[in-house]
CSV table of C-alpha atoms and ligand atoms in Angstrom, one decimal:
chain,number,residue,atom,x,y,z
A,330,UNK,CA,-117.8,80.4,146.8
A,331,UNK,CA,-119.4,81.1,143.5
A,332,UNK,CA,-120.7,84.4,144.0
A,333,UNK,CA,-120.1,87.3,141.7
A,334,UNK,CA,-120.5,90.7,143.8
A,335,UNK,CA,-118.0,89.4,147.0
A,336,UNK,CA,-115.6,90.9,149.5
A,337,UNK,CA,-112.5,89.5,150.7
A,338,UNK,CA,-112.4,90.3,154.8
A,339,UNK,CA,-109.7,89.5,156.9
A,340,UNK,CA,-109.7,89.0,160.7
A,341,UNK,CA,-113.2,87.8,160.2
A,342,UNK,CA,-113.1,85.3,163.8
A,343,UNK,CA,-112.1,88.4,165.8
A,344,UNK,CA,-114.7,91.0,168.0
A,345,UNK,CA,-115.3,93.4,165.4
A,346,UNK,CA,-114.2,91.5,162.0
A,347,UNK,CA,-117.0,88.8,163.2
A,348,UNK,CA,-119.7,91.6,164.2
A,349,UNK,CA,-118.7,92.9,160.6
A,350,UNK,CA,-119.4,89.9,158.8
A,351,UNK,CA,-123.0,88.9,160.3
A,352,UNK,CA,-123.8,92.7,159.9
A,353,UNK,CA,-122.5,92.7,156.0
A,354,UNK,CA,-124.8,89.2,155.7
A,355,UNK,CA,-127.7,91.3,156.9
A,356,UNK,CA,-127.1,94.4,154.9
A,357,UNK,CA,-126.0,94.1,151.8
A,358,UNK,CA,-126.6,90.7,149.0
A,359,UNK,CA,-123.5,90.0,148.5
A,360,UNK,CA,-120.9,87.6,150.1
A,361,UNK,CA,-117.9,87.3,152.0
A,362,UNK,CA,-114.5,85.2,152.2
A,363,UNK,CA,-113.2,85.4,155.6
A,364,UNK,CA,-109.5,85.1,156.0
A,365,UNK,CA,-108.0,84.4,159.6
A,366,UNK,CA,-104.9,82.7,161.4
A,367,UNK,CA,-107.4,81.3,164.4
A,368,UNK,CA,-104.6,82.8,166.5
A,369,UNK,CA,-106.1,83.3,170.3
A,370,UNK,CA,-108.3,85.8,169.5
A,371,UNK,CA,-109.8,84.2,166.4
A,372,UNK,CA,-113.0,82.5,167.4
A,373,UNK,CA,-115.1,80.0,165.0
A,374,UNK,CA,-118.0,80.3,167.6
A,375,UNK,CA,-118.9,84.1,166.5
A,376,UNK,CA,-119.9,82.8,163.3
A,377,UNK,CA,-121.8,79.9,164.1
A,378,UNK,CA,-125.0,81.1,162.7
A,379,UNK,CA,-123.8,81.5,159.6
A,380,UNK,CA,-123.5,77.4,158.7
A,381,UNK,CA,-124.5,76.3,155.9
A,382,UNK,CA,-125.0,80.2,154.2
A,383,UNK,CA,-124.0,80.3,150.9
A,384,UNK,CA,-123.0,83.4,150.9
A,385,UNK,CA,-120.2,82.9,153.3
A,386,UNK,CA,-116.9,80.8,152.9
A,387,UNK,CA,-113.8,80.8,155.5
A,388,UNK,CA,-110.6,79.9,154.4
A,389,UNK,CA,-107.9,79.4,157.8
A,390,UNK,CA,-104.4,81.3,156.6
A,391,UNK,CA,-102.3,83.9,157.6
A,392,UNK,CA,-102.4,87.5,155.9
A,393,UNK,CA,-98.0,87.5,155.5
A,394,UNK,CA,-98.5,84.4,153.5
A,395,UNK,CA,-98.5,86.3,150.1
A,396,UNK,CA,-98.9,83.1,147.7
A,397,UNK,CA,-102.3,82.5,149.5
A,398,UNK,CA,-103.4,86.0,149.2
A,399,UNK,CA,-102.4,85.5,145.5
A,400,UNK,CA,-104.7,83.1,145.2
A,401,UNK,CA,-107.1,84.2,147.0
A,402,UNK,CA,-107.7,87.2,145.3
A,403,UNK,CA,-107.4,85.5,141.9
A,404,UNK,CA,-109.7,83.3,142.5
A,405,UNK,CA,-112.2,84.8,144.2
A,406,UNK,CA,-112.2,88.4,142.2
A,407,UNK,CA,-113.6,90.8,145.5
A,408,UNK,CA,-114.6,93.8,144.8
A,409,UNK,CA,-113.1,95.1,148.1
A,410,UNK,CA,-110.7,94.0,150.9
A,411,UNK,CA,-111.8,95.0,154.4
A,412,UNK,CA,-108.9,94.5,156.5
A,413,UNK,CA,-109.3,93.7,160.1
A,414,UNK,CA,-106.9,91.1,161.3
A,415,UNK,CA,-104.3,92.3,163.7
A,416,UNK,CA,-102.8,91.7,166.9
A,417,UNK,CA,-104.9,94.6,168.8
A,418,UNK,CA,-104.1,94.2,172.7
A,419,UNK,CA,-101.7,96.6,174.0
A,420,UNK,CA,-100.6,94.5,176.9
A,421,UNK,CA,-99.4,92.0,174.8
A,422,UNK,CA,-98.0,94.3,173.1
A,423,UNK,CA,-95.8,95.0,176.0
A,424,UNK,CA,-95.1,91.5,177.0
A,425,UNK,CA,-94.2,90.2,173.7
A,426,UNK,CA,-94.1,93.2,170.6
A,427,UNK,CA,-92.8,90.9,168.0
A,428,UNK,CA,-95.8,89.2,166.8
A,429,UNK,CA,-97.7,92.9,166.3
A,430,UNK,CA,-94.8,94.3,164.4
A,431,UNK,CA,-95.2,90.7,162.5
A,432,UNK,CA,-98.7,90.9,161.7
A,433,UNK,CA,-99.7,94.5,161.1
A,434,UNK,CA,-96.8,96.1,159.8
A,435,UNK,CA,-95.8,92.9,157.4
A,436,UNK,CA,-99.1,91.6,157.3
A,437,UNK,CA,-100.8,94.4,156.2
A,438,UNK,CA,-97.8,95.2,153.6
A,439,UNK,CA,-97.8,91.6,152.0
A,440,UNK,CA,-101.9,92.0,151.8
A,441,UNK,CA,-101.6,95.4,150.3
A,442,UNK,CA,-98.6,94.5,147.8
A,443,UNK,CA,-100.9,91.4,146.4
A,444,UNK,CA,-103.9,93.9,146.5
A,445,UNK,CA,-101.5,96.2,144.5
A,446,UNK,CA,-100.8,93.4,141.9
A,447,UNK,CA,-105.1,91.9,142.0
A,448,UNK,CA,-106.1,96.0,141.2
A,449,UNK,CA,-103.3,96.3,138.4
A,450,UNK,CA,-105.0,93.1,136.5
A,451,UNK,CA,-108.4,94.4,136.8
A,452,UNK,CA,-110.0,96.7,133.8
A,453,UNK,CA,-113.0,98.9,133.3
A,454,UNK,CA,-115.6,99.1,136.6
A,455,UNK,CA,-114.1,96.5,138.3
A,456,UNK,CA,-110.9,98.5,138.7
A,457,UNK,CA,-112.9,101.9,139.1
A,458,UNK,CA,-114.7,99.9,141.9
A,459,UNK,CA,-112.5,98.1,143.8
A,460,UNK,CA,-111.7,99.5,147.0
A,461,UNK,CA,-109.0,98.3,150.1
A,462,UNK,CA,-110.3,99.6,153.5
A,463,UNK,CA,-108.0,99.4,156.5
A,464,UNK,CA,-109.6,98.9,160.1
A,465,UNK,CA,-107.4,101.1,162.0
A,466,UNK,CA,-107.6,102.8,165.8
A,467,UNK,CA,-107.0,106.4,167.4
A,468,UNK,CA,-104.3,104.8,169.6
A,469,UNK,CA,-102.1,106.2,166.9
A,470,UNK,CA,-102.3,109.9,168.0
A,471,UNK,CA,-101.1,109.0,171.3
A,472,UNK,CA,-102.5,110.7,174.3
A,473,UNK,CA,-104.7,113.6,174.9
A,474,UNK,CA,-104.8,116.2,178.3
A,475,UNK,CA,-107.9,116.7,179.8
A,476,UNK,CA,-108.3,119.8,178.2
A,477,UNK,CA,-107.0,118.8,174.7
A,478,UNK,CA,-109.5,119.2,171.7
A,479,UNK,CA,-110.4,115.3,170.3
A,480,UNK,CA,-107.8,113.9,167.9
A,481,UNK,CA,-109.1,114.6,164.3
A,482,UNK,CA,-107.7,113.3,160.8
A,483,UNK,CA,-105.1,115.8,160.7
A,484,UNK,CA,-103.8,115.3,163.9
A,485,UNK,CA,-100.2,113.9,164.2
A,486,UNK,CA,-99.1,110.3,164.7
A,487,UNK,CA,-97.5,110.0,168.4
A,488,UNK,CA,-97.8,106.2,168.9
A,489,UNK,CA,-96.7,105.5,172.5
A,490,UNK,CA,-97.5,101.2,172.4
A,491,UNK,CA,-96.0,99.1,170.5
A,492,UNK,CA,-99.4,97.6,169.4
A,493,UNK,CA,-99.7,101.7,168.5
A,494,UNK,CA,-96.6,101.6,166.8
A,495,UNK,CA,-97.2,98.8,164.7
A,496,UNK,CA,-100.6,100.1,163.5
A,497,UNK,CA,-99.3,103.7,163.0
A,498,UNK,CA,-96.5,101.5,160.6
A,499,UNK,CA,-99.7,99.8,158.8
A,500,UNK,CA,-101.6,103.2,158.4
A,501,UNK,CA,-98.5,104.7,157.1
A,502,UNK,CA,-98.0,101.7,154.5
A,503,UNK,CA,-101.8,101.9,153.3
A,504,UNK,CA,-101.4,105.7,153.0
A,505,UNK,CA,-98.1,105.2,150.9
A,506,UNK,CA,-99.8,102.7,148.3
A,507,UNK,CA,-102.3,105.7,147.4
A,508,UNK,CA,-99.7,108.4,146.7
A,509,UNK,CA,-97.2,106.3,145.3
A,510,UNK,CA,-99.6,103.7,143.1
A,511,UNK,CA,-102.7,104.9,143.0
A,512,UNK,CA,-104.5,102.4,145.1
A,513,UNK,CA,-107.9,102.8,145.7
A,514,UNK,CA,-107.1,103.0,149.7
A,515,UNK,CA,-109.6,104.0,152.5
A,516,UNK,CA,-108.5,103.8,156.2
A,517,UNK,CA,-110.7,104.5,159.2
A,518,UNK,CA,-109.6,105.3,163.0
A,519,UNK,CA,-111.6,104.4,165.4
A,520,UNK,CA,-111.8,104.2,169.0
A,521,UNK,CA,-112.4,101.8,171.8
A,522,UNK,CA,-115.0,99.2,170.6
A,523,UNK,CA,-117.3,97.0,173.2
A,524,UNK,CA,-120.2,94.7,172.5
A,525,UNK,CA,-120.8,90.8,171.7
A,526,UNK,CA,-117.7,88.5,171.2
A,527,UNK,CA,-115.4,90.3,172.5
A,528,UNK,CA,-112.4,88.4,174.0
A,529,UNK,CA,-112.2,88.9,177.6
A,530,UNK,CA,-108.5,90.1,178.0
A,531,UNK,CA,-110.4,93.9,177.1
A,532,UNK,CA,-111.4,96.6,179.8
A,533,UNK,CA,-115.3,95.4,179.7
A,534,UNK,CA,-116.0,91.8,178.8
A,535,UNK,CA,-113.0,91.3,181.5
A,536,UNK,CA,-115.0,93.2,183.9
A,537,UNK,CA,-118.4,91.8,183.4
A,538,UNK,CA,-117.2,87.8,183.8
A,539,UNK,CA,-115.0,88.5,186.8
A,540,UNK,CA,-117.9,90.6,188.4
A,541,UNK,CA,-120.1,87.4,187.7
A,542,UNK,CA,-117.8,84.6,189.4
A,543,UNK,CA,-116.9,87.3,192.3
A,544,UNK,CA,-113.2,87.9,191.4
A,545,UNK,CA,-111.2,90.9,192.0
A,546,UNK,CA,-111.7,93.7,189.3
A,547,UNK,CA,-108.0,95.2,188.6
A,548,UNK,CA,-108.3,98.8,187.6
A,549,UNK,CA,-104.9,99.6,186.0
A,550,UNK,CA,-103.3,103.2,188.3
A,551,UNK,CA,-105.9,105.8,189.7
A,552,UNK,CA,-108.9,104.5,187.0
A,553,UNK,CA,-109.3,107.9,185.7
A,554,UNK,CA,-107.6,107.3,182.2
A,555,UNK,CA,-110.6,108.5,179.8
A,556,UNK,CA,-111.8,106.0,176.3
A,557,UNK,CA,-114.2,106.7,174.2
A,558,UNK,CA,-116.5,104.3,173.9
A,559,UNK,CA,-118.4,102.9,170.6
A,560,UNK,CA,-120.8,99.7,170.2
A,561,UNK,CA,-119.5,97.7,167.9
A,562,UNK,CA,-122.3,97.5,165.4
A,563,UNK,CA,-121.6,101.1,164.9
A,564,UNK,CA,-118.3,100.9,164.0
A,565,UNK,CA,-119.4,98.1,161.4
A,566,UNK,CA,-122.1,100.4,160.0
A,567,UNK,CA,-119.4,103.2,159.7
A,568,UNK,CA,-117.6,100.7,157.8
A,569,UNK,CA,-119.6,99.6,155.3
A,570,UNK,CA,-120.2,103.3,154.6
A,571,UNK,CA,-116.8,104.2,154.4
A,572,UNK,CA,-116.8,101.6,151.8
A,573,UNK,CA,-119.9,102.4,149.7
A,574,UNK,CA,-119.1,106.3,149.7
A,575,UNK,CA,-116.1,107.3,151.4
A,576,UNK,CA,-113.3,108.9,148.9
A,577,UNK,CA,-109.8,106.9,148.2
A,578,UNK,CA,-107.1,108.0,150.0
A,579,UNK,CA,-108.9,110.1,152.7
A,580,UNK,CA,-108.7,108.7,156.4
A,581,UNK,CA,-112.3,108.7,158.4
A,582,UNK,CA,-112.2,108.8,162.3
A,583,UNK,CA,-114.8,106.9,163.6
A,584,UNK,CA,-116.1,107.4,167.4
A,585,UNK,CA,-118.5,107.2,169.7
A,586,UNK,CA,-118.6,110.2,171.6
A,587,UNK,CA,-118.5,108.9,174.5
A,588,UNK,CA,-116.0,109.8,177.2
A,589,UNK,CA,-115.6,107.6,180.1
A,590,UNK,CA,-113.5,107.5,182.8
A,591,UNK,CA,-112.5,104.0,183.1
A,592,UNK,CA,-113.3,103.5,186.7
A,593,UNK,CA,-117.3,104.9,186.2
A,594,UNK,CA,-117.3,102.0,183.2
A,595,UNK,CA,-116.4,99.3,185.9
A,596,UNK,CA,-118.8,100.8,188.5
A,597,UNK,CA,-121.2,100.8,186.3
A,598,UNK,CA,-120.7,97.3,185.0
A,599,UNK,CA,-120.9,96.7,188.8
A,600,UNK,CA,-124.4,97.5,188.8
A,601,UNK,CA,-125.6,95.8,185.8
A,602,UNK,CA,-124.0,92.7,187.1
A,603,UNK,CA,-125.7,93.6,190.8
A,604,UNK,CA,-129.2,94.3,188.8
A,605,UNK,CA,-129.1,91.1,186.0
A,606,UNK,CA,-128.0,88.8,188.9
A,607,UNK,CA,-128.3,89.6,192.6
A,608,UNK,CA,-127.2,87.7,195.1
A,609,UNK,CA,-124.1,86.5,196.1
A,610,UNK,CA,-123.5,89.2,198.0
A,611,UNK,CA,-124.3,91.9,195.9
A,612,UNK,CA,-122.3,95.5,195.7
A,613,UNK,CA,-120.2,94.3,193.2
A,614,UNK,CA,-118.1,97.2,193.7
A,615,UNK,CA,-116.4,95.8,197.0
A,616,UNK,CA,-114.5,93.9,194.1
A,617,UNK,CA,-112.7,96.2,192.6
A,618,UNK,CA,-108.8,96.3,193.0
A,619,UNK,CA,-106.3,99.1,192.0
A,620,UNK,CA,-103.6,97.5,191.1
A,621,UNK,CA,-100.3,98.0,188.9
A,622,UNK,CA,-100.2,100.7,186.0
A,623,UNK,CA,-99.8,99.8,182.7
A,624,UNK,CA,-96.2,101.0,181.5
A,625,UNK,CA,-96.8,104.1,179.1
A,626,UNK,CA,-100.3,104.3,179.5
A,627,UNK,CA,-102.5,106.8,177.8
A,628,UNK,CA,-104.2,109.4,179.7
A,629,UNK,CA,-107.1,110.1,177.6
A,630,UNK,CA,-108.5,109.4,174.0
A,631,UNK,CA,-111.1,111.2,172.4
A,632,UNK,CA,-112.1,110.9,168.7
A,633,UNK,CA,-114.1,114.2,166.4
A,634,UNK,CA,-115.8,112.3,164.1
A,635,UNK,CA,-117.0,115.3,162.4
A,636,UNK,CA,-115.0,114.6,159.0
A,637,UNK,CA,-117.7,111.3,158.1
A,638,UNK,CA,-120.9,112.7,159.6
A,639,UNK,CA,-120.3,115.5,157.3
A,640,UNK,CA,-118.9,113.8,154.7
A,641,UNK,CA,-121.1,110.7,154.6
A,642,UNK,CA,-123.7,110.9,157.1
A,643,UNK,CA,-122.9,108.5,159.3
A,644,UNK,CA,-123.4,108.6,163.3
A,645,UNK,CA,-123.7,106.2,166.3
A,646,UNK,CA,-127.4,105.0,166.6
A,647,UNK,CA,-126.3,103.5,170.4
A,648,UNK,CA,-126.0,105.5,173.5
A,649,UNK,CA,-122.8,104.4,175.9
A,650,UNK,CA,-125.2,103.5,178.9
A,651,UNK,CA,-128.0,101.2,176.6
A,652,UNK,CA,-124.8,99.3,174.8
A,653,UNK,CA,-123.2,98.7,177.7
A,654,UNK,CA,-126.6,97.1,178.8
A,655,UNK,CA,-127.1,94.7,176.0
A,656,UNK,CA,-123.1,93.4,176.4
A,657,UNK,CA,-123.7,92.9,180.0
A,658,UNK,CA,-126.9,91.2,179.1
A,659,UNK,CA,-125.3,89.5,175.8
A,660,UNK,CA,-122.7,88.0,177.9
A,661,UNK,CA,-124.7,86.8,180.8
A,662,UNK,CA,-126.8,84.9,178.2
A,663,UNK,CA,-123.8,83.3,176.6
A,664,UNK,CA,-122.1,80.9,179.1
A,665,UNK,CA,-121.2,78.5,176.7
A,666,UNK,CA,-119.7,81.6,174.4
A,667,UNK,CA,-117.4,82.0,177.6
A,668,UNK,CA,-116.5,78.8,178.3
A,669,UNK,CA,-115.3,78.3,174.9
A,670,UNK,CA,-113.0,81.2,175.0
A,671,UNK,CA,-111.8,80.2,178.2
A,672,UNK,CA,-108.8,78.1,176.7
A,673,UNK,CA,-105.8,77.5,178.5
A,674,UNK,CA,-104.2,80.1,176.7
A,675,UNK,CA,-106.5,82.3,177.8
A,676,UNK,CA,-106.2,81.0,181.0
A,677,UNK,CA,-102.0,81.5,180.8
A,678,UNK,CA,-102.6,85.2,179.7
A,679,UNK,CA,-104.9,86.3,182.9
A,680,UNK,CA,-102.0,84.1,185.0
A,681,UNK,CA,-99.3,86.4,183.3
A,682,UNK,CA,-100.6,89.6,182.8
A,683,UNK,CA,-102.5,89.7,186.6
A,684,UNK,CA,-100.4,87.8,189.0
A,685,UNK,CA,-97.3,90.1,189.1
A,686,UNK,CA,-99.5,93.3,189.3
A,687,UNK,CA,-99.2,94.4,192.7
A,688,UNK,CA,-102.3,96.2,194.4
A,689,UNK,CA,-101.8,99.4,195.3
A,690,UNK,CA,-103.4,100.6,198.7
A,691,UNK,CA,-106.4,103.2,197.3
A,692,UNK,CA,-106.7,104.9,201.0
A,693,UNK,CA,-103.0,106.0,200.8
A,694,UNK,CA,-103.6,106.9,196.9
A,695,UNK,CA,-106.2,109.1,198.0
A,696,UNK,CA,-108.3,106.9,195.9
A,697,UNK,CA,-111.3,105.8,198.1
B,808,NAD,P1,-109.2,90.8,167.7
B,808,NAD,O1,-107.9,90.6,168.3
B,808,NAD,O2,-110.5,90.4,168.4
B,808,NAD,O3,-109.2,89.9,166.3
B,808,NAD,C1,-108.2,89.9,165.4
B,808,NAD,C2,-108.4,88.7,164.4
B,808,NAD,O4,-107.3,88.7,163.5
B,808,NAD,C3,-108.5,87.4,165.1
B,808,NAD,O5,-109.6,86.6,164.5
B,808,NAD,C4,-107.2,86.7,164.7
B,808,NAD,O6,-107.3,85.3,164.5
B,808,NAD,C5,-106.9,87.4,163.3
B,808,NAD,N1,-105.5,87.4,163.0
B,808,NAD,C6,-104.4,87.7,163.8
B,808,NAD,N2,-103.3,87.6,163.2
B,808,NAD,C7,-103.6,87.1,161.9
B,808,NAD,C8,-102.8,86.8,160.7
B,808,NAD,N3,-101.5,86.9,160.8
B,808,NAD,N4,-103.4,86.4,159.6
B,808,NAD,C9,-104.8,86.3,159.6
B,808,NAD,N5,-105.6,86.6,160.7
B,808,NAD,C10,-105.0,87.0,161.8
B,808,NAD,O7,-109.2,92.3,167.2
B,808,NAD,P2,-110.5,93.3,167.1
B,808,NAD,O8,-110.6,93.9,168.4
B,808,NAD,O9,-111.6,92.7,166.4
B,808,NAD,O10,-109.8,94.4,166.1
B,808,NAD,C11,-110.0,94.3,164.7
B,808,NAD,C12,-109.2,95.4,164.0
B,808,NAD,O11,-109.8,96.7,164.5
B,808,NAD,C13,-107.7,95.5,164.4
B,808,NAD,O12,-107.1,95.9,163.2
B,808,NAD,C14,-107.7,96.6,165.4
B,808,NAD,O13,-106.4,97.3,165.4
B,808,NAD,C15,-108.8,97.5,165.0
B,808,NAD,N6,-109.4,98.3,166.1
B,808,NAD,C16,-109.9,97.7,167.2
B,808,NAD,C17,-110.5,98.4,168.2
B,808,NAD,C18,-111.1,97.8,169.5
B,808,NAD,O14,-111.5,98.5,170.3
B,808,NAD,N7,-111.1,96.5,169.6
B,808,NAD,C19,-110.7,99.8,168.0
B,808,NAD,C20,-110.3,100.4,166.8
B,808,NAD,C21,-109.6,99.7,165.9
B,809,TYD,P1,-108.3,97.9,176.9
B,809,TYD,O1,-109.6,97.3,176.8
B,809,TYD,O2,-107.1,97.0,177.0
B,809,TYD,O3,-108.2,98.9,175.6
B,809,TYD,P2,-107.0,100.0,175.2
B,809,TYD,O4,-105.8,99.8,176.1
B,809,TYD,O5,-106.8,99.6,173.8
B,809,TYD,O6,-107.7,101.3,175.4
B,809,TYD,O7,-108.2,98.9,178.1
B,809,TYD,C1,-109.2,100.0,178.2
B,809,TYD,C2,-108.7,100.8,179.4
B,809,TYD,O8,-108.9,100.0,180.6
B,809,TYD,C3,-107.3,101.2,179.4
B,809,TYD,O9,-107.2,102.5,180.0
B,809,TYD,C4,-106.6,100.2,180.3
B,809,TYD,C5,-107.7,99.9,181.3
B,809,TYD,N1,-107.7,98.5,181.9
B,809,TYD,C6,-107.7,98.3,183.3
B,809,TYD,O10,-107.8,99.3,184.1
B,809,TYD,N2,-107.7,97.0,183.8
B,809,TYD,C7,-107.6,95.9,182.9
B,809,TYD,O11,-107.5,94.8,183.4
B,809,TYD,C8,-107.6,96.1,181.5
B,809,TYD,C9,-107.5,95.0,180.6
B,809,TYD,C10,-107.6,97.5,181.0
């Protein structure tokens, strides 16, 4: 890529690193290097559209492979690093932990240690300029009562999932290389995203493509744990503010506000899916299945993102109930999206994760 005023972005095939990189195409002149593993999650397909733009290059690697990020940043000179790739489901994180701790905690040390060594070359405004933004999540504060006032940027770290864990470890790092070196670091916290190309092991793509074939919806327990919900080209706008204004070495929680109790999301995914395409019996809602909790799972998380509206003026442009429209529309319009996704591993991972879940009986729950 022989562009001048460029960003290095990793994680760039995921849900939000892809929604990042069209919305950084659109925004802003200059270009981006995408750097991702293609692991699972990693999806070519989101960034389809961008064929043939000059202003885009991929390179397939892995973010613990330090001589490549070497070279990467050597040759290509960004002007930031927007870092996104990660292991980020929390039920593989309780399966199989290993490859989180793996990937975030040493993958986001070797990328900052390399950034460490790219900044310390650089001179003048290039130096001044450069920034290293890390994507991070509110899962990191643990869990929240009902009553509980929403985690802010000083509230402490109580990680309860590995995935958690192992992001709390990467936070931690990226806060270290500012106090101890100096590094121009930015991290933002953010809460549950939704929206196009997302992979369907999350709450709501899951949701919408079983509603559609007529499958059992499993709500994990009572389905009254609370998220709050952003659309995903929020969070991307959030970010590239962050980057153009936000201060080095402050943190920036980034949500949505907008609490929902997980079983009025699947209700009302329900009725989209009953409204966009009727038949087949209709009343989605006969569908959903309580079924087997998730071990250690959070009550409730709820994000004040007071500190960056203040600060830097950003806010969410999309309501809960008009985003969660245009995924249920976006994915209904996208069969071949899905069917692309739909690998065998994919296919493995619903078999694992789903078939030793017992149902629980809602009547005696007092559920129903
Ligand atoms: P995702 O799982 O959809 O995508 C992760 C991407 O990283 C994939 O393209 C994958 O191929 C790539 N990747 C994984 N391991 C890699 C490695 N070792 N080297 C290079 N690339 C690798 O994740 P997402 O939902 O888009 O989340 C992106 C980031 O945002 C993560 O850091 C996550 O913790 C954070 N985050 C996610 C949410 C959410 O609701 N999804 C909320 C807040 C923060
Ligand atoms: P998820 O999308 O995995 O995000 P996170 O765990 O990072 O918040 O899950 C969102 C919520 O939905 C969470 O409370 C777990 C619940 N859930 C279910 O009830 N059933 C499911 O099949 C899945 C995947 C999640």
């Amino acid at each position: 890529m022989n562009v001048r005023d460029s960003i290095l972005v990793t994680g760039g095939a995921g849900f939000i690193g892809s929604n990042f990189v069209l919305g950084w195409l659109e925004n802003t002149s200059s270009a981006v290097l995408n750097l991702d593993l293609l692991t699972y999650a990693g999806n070519p397909a989101n960034l389809a559209s961008l064929d043939g733009n000059s202003r885009y290059a991929f390179q397939r690697g892995d973010i613990c492979d330090a001589q490549l990020v070497a070279r990467l940043l050597r040759e290509q000179r960004p002007r930031a690093i927007v870092h996104f790739a990660a292991e980020s489901h929390v039920d593989r994180s309780i399966v199989a932990p290993d490859a989180f701790v793996r990937t975030n905690v040493f993958g986001t040390f070797t990328l900052l240690e390399q950034a460490r060594i790219y900044w310390n070359m650089l001179s003048g405004a290039e130096r001044d300029g450069f920034r290293f933004l890390h994507v991070s999540t509110d899962e990191v504060y643990g869990t929240l009562g009902p009553e509980d006032p929403a985690f802010h940027e000083n509230t402490p770290y109580a990680p309860n999932s590995p995935y958690a864990a192992s992001k709390a470890g990467s936070d931690h790092l990226a806060r270290a290389y500012f106090h101890t070196y100096g590094m121009p670091v930015l991290t933002t916290n953010c809460s549950n995203n939704y929206g196009p190309f997302q992979f369907p092991e999350k709450l709501i793509p899951l949701m919408i493509l079983n509603a559609l074939e007529g499958k059992p919806l499993p709500v994990y327990g009572d389905g009254k744990n609370v998220r709050d919900w952003l659309y995903v080209e929020d969070h991307c706008a959030a970010i590239r503010t962050v980057l153009e204004k936000g201060r080095p070495g402050e943190t920036y929680n980034i949500g949505g506000n907008s609490e929902r109790a997980n079983i009025d999301v699947v209700n009302t995914i329900c009725d989209l899916v009953d409204e966009m395409r009727p038949g087949a019996g209709g009343e989605r809602r006969k569908l959903i299945t309580y079924v087997q909790d998730r071990p250690g799972h959070d009550r409730r998380y709820a994000i004040d993102a007071t500190k960056i509206a203040r600060e830097l003026g950003w806010k969410p442009a999309e309501r809960f109930e008009s985003g969660l429209r245009k995924t249920v529309r976006w994915y209904l319009e996208h069969p071949e999206w899905i069917e692309n996704v739909r690998t065998g591993a994919y296919r493995a991972w619903i078999e694992q994760n789903y078939a030793e879940r017992a149902e629980i009986e809602p009547v005696r729950q007092g559920l129903k």
